[in-house]
CSV table of C-alpha atoms in Angstrom, one decimal:
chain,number,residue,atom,x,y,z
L,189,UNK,CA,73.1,34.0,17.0
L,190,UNK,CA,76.5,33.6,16.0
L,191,UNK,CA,77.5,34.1,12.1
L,192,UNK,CA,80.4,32.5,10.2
L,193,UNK,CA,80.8,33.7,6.6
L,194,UNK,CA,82.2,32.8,3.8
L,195,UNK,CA,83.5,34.8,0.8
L,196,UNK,CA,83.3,34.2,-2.5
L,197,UNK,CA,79.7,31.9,-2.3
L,198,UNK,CA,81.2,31.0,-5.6
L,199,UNK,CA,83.7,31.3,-8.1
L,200,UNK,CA,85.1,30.5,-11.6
L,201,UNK,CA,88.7,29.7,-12.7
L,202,UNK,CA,91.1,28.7,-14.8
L,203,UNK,CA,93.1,25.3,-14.3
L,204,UNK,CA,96.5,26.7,-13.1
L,205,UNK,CA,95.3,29.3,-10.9
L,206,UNK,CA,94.9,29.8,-7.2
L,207,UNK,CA,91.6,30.8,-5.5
L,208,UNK,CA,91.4,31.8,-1.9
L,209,UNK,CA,88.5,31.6,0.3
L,210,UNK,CA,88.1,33.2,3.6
L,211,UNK,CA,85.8,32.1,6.4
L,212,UNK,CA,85.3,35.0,9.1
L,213,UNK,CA,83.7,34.0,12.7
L,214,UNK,CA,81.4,37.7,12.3
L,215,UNK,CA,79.9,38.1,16.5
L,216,UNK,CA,82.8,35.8,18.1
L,217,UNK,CA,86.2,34.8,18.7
L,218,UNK,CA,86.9,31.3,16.4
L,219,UNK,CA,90.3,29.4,18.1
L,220,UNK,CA,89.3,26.4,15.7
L,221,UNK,CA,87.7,27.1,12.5
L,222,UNK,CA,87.0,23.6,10.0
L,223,UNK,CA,87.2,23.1,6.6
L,224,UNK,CA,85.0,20.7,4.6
L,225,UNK,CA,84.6,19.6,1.1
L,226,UNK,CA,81.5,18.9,0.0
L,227,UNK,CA,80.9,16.6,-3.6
L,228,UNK,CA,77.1,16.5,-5.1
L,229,UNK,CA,74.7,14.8,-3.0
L,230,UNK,CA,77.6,13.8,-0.2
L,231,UNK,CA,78.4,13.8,2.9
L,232,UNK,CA,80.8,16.3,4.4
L,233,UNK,CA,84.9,15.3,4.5
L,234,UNK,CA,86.7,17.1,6.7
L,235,UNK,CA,89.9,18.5,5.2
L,236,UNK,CA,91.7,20.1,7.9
L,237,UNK,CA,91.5,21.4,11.5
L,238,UNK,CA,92.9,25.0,11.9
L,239,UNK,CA,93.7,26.5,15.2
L,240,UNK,CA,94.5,30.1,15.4
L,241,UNK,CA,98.6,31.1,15.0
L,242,UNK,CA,99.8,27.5,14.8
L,243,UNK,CA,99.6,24.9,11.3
L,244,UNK,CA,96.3,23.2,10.2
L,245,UNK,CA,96.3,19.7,11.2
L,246,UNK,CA,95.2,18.1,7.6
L,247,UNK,CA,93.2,14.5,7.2
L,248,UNK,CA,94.7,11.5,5.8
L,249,UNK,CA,95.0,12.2,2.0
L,250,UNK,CA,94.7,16.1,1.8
L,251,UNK,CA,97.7,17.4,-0.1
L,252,UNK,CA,99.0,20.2,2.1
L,253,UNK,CA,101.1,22.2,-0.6
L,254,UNK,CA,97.3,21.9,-2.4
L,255,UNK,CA,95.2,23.1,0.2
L,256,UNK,CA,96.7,26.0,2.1
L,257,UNK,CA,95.5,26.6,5.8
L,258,UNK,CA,96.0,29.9,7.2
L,259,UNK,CA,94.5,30.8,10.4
L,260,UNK,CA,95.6,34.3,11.1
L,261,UNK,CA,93.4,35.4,13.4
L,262,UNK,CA,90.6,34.7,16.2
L,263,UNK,CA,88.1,35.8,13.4
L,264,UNK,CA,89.8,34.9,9.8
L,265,UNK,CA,90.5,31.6,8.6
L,266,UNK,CA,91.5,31.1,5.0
L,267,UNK,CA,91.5,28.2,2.3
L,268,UNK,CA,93.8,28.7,-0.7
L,269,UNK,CA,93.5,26.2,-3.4
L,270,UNK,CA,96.3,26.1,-5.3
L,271,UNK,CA,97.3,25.8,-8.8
L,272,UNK,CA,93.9,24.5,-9.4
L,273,UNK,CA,92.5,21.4,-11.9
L,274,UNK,CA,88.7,20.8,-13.0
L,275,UNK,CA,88.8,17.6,-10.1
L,276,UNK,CA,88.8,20.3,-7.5
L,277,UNK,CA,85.8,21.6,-8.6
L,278,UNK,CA,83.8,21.7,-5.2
L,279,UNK,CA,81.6,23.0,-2.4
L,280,UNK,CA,84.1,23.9,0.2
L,281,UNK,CA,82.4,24.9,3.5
L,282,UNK,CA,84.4,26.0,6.5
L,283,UNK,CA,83.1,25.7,10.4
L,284,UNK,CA,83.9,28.1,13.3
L,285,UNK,CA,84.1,26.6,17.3
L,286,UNK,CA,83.2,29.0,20.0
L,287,UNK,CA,85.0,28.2,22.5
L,288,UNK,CA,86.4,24.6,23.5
L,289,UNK,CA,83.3,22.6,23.3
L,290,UNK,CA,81.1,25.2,22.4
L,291,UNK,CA,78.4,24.7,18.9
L,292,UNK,CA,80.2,24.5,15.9
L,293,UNK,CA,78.7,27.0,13.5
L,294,UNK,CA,78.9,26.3,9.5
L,295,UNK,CA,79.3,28.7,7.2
L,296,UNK,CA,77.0,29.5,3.7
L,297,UNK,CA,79.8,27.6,1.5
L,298,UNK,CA,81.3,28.4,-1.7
L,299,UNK,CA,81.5,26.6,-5.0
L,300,UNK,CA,84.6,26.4,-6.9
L,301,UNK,CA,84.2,25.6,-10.5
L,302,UNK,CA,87.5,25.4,-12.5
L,303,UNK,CA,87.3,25.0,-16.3
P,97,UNK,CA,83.1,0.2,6.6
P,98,UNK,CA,81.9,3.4,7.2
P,99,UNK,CA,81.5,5.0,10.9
P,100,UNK,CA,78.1,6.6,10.1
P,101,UNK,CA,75.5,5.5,7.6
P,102,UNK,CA,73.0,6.9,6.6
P,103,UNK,CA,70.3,6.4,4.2
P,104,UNK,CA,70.4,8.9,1.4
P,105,UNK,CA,67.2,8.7,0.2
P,106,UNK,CA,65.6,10.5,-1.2
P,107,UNK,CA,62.4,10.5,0.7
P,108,UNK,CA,59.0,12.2,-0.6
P,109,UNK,CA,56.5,12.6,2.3
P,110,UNK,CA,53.0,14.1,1.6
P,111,UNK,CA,52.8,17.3,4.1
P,112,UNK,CA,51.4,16.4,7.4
P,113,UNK,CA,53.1,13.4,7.2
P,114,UNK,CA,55.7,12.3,10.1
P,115,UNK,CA,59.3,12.2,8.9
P,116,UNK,CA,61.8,8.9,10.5
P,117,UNK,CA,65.4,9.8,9.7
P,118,UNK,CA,68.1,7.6,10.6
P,119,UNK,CA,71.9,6.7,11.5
P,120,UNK,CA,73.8,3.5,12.5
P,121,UNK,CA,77.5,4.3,13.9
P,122,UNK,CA,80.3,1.4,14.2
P,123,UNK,CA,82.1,4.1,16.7
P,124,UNK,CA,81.2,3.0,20.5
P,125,UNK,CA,83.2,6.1,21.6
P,126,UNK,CA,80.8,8.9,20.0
P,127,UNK,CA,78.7,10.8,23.0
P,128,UNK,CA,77.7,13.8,20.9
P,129,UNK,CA,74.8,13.3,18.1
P,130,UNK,CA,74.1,16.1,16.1
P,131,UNK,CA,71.4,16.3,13.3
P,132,UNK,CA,72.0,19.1,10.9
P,133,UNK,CA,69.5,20.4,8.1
P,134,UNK,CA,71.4,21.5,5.0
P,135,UNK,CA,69.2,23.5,2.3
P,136,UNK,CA,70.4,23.3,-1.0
P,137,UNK,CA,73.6,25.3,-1.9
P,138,UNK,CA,73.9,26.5,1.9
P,139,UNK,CA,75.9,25.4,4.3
P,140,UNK,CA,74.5,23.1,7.0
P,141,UNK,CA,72.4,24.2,10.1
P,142,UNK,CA,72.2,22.7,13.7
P,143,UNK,CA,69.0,21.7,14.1
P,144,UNK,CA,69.4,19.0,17.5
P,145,UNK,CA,72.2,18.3,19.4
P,146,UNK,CA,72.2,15.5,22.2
P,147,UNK,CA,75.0,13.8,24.7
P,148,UNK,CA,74.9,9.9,25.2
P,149,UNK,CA,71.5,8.0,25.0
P,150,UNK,CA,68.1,9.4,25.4
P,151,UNK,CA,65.3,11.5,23.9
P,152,UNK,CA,65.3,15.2,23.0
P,153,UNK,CA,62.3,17.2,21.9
P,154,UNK,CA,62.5,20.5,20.3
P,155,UNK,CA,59.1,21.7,18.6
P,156,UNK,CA,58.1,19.6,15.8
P,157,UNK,CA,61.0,17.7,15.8
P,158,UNK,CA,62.2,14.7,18.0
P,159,UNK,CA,66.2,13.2,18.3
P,160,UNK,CA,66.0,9.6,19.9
P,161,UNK,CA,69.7,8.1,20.3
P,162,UNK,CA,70.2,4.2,21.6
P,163,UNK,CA,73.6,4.0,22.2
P,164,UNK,CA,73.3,-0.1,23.0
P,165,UNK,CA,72.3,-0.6,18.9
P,166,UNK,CA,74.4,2.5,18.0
P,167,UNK,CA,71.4,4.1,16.4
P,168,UNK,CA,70.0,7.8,16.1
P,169,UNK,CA,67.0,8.6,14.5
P,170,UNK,CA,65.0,12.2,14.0
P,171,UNK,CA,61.3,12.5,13.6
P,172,UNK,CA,60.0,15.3,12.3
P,173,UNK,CA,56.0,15.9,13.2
P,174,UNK,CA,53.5,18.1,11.1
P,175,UNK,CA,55.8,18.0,8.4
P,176,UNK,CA,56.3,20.9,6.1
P,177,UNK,CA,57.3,21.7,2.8
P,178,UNK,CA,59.7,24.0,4.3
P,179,UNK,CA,61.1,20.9,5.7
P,180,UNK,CA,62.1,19.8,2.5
P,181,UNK,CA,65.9,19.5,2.9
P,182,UNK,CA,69.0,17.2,3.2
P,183,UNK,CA,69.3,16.0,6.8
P,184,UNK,CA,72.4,15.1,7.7
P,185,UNK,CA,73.4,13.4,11.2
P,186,UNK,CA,76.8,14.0,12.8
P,187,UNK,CA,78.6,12.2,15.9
P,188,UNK,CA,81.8,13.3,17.9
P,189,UNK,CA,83.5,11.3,20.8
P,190,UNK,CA,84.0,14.9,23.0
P,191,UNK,CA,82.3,17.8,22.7
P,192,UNK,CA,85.7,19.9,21.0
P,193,UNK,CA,86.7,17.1,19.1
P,194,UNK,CA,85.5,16.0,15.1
P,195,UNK,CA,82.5,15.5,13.6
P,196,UNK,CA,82.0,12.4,11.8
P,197,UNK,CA,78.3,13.0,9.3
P,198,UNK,CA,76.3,11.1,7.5
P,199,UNK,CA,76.1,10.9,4.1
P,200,UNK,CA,72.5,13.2,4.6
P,201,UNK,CA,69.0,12.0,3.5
P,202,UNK,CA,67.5,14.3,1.3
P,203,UNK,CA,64.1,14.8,2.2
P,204,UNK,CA,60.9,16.6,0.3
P,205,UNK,CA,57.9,17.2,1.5
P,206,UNK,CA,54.9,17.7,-0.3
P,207,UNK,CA,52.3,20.2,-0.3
């Protein structure tokens, strides 16, 4: 079946860094890819819709200039969290769409932690 | 109020035991139910997906949606401890547009 995966599955930073974390569609062609946050024992908020070559479409309350969309490819979305505070600490999980209307596949997730 | 809830447990079930899992929506424009199982740590995996009202059976596991009380439910037969997981339900208007989840139920079973 189809694959989406996400790179790092987790990582540690500083407050005042930026950390960037790709979701790749691995067996097909993504034209819109998801990206969730996740908070302990929650539900999933969508942050943004990404559609390949054109801007994420971001929910009520996502900071833009924060959260950094790029959606490069058929294959290659990426989330860039920018200059990063403990609060952001998260489970960020990205989805890939095959297809208009196809199944929406999820990928593994990865866990920011920033100290 | 929200558009989906869903209790989020937890539930503990001896195995064997039949599972009911459930979601109210305030949406009358969701067709698409969707009930993902989400082990911990991992991201969430499709487990039923139905359009508009009706039953679906896969296997041990049952998705009943009644659109006219805008409630979904999953039952889960035989259950296992492998079962044991957070079940989150998830709804979209069309079939290309946004999910809207649950908050999950997180479910063990037993051995």
């Amino acid at each position: 079946g189809a694959v989406v995966s996400q790179h790092p599955s987790r990582v540690i930073c500083k407050s005042g860094t930026s950390v960037k974390i790709e979701c790749r569609s691995l067996d097909f062609q993504a034209t819109t890819m998801f990206w969730y946050r996740q908070f302990p024992k929650k539900s999933l908020m969508l942050m943004a819709t990404s559609n390949e070559g054109s801007k994420a479409t971001y929910e009520q309350g996502v900071e833009k200039d924060k959260f950094l969309i790029n959606h490069a490819s058929l294959t290659l979305s990426t989330l860039t969290v920018t200059s990063a505070h403990p609060e952001d600490s998260s489970f960020y999980i990205c989805s890939a769409r095959q297809g208009i209307g196809g199944e929406l596949f999820f990928g593994e997730g990865s866990r920011l932690t920033v100290l | 109020q929200k558009e989906v809830e869903q209790d989020p447990g937890p539930l503990s079930v001896p195995e064997g035991a039949i599972v009911s899992l459930n979601c109210t929506y305030s949406n009358s424009a969701f067709q698409y139910f969707m009930w993902y199982r989400q082990y911990s740590r991992k991201g969430p995996e499709l487990l039923m997906y139905t359009y508009s009202s009706g039953n679906k059976e896969d296997g041990r596991f049952t998705a009943q949606v009644d659109k006219s009380s805008k409630y979904i439910s999953l039952f889960i037969r035989d259950s296992q401890p492998s079962d044991s997981a957070t079940y989150l339900c998830a709804m979209a208007e069309t079939s290309g547009s946004r999910l809207t989840f649950g908050e999950g139920t997180q479910l063990t079973v037993n051995p």
